[in-house]
Each structure stands twice: as C-alpha cells, then as structure tokens.
C-alpha cells in the first residue's frame, strides 16, 4: 500500500475474481484482468452485468508482493512439519490492517494447499499485452520459485491473434497450462450460444497452445446444443478435439440458472433442454467418436451425472462407455434413484446403488418430495442451478 502508481486508478489492495477451474482449487489466484472482455455467451452467468478491465500491472505486482510477504510470515509461524497453530494465525490476523486481510487469506489458503500452482484470473488473461504478461510471470517466478504450475483461462479468439513466438515466450516465462472453454465444436451450436468463435478458430487455438509447449485443458459442455443440435454437438465436438489432442478434456454439463440469456429461450421453448438420459446418450456418442488422441478425460464438476466417466484415452474408452450403458439399462426407478442420489452427494458411482444404507436415504428423500421417474428431470434442473 505504500507504493505510488503512475495510473489514474488507485490501488485498493489485493483482489480476487469470482471463479477458477475446479482443478485449480489449491492454486493461488492472481487477478490480472477483471471480468470477461466478450461476456456475450448466452449460457454463462459469471460476469453478466460487469464491465471488463485490465488491472494496472503495478497493482498486480503489489498483489504478488503482498502474498509473498504473508507466505514468508506463514513459513516462520510453521513448525518443522509445516503445521501452524490456529491461535498463531488468529493473533497474526488481529494485527493486520483491513486491506491486508484478503491477501493474507489467499496466502493462507495457498500455503495449506501446498503452494504448487498459480492461476491467473479472470476469464481471458492472455488479452493483455504479451510483454506485460511476461513481466508478471517473471515476477511470480522470482517471488515463488517453488511453484511448478502457472495457468490461465483464455479465449480461442484471443489465442489465434497471439504470435507463436509470443506464446512460446509466455511458456518460457512460466505459463504452462491454458484452460479454454471450447464448449462445442459445432458451428451451429457456437453461433446459437453466441460463443464468438467458430470450430476452425477453436482448433487453431488449441493447436497453437500445444505447439507452444503448454498443457491444454479444453472444456466441453454436454447438452449445449439442446435437443435439436445434440447429435451435431457430440460429433463435431469430438471431431474438433480429435484434431487438437488436448492434454485434458473436461466435461461440465449445461445448467440453466435464471438471469442468463439462454433461460429466456428455455422458458419460451426455443431451446429444448436435454433430460439426464438424453445427456448420457449424447456424452456416450461424443466419447465414442473420440479417436486417435491421448487426452485425459475428466468429469470433475458437480453438475455432471457421472464422476466415474473419466480416464486416459484411448485405453479408458470401453470402461467409460460401459458405465453409461449400465446406467441406460437400469430400470426407470433405479435410474431416477441414481440421478437424485448423485445430485444429493449420496452416490458417487453406479455401484453405490447396491448400498442399502445409501439407497434408503435416497428413497426417503424421494418419498418426502414426491419424486418419481416421470418428475425427476424438473427437480434435477432445479438442483443443478443451485450448484452454479
Ligand atoms: S467467454 Fe467465457 S467467461 Fe466470457 S461470457 Fe463466454 S463463457 Fe463466460
């Protein structure tokens, strides 16, 4: 807070954005930009109504320095095994001025998670000038030389505009994983949800990231084509990924909370949302079409019906398909029980249906709320919007 900045905007202390990928739960979050420069995707609730801005580089450097100071303090407070007494943390926090509290909380969370990775926020950090990003990466590396991963979200539209040389310089400076919201490889779906990129751009961006030597995570949104474009969505998305071969393919099933543009289309009937069973059929087709790639497919989002549909391609493909086939072959009643139990966190795998204790809890819940196979999808939709 002592440093003077030659910018109009004054520094108000450490900042943190609203989201990070599930796989970055233990990462230190460093906010480079605020919100999303595109912000038009009809399925995305995260930054609606918020203006995009680039934070002054000096403010980002101040954030990094603040966390660094607190990490040094935490290292001093820790015993030989790395543990810190709660009372020592409370005492230290009592003496901190208000503007330092958030940086301390971020440092503490990172310290507790092992301090291995850093995630740059918000939706599209690569939109800033390459030289500025490279200076920030250099500062992160000099302050936290032990961290072995620095990652960021980026839009495909932005990546294709960065030269291969600049991407390589970012990788050399420490940026070693990019998360891209591919969502779909089908142009008709991308246009419908106003993603602002086409399939060709998605493929080009993914291939550029890989060429730069960075790890690549591509997010796919099952259900995003609705009933009308479900097949096209599955096949074209698989085809795009077959041409990219990302390190990770991460599934995050569509949910439609109130307040997003897609909710109007859904209510008016212009968008027909898939049921759970239709979504499973779509995911099955999508995975079946993944060919010739060695990506790790993960299902690490609570919105997904199956946590166990994951594994390294191509070896894990038969097992993933078999899980979905087993689900589709269940009786209506058992499918309904699994859908409910999974969303309540009672089940994690299909085999949990064999646990009498867990089954009894699910049956009690279904009995209490009158949930039957013919009504389960409405109730699931309602529950899913609460997970966002
Ligand atoms: S680009 Fe990403 S963050 Fe921005 S509106 Fe689309 S989905 Fe949301």
PDB file of C-alpha atoms and ligand atoms in Angstrom, residues 36 38-41 43-44 47-48 123 155 183 195, ligand 1:
ATOM      1  CA  UNK A  36     -14.763 -11.061 -19.390  1.00  0.00           C
ATOM      2  CA  UNK A  38     -16.536 -10.875 -24.517  1.00  0.00           C
ATOM      3  CA  UNK A  39     -19.266 -11.548 -21.972  1.00  0.00           C
ATOM      4  CA  UNK A  40     -21.920 -12.493 -24.527  1.00  0.00           C
ATOM      5  CA  UNK A  41     -22.170 -16.280 -24.216  1.00  0.00           C
ATOM      6  CA  UNK A  43     -25.191 -19.895 -21.178  1.00  0.00           C
ATOM      7  CA  UNK A  44     -22.668 -18.084 -18.954  1.00  0.00           C
ATOM      8  CA  UNK A  47     -19.691 -11.880 -15.418  1.00  0.00           C
ATOM      9  CA  UNK A  48     -23.042 -10.670 -16.752  1.00  0.00           C
ATOM     10  CA  UNK A 123     -11.804 -15.020 -17.970  1.00  0.00           C
ATOM     11  CA  UNK A 155     -10.434 -17.424 -25.261  1.00  0.00           C
ATOM     12  CA  UNK A 183     -17.884 -25.843 -25.092  1.00  0.00           C
ATOM     13  CA  UNK A 195     -19.633 -18.018 -28.210  1.00  0.00           C
TER      14      UNK A 195
HETATM   15  S1  LIG B   1     -16.022 -16.153 -22.906  1.00  0.00           S
HETATM   16 FE1  LIG B   1     -16.151 -17.453 -21.064  1.00  0.00          FE
HETATM   17  S2  LIG B   1     -16.390 -16.030 -19.338  1.00  0.00           S
HETATM   18 FE2  LIG B   1     -16.819 -14.888 -21.225  1.00  0.00          FE
HETATM   19  S3  LIG B   1     -19.036 -14.962 -21.447  1.00  0.00           S
HETATM   20 FE3  LIG B   1     -18.181 -16.671 -22.643  1.00  0.00          FE
HETATM   21  S4  LIG B   1     -18.139 -18.428 -21.235  1.00  0.00           S
HETATM   22 FE4  LIG B   1     -18.448 -16.586 -19.973  1.00  0.00          FE
END
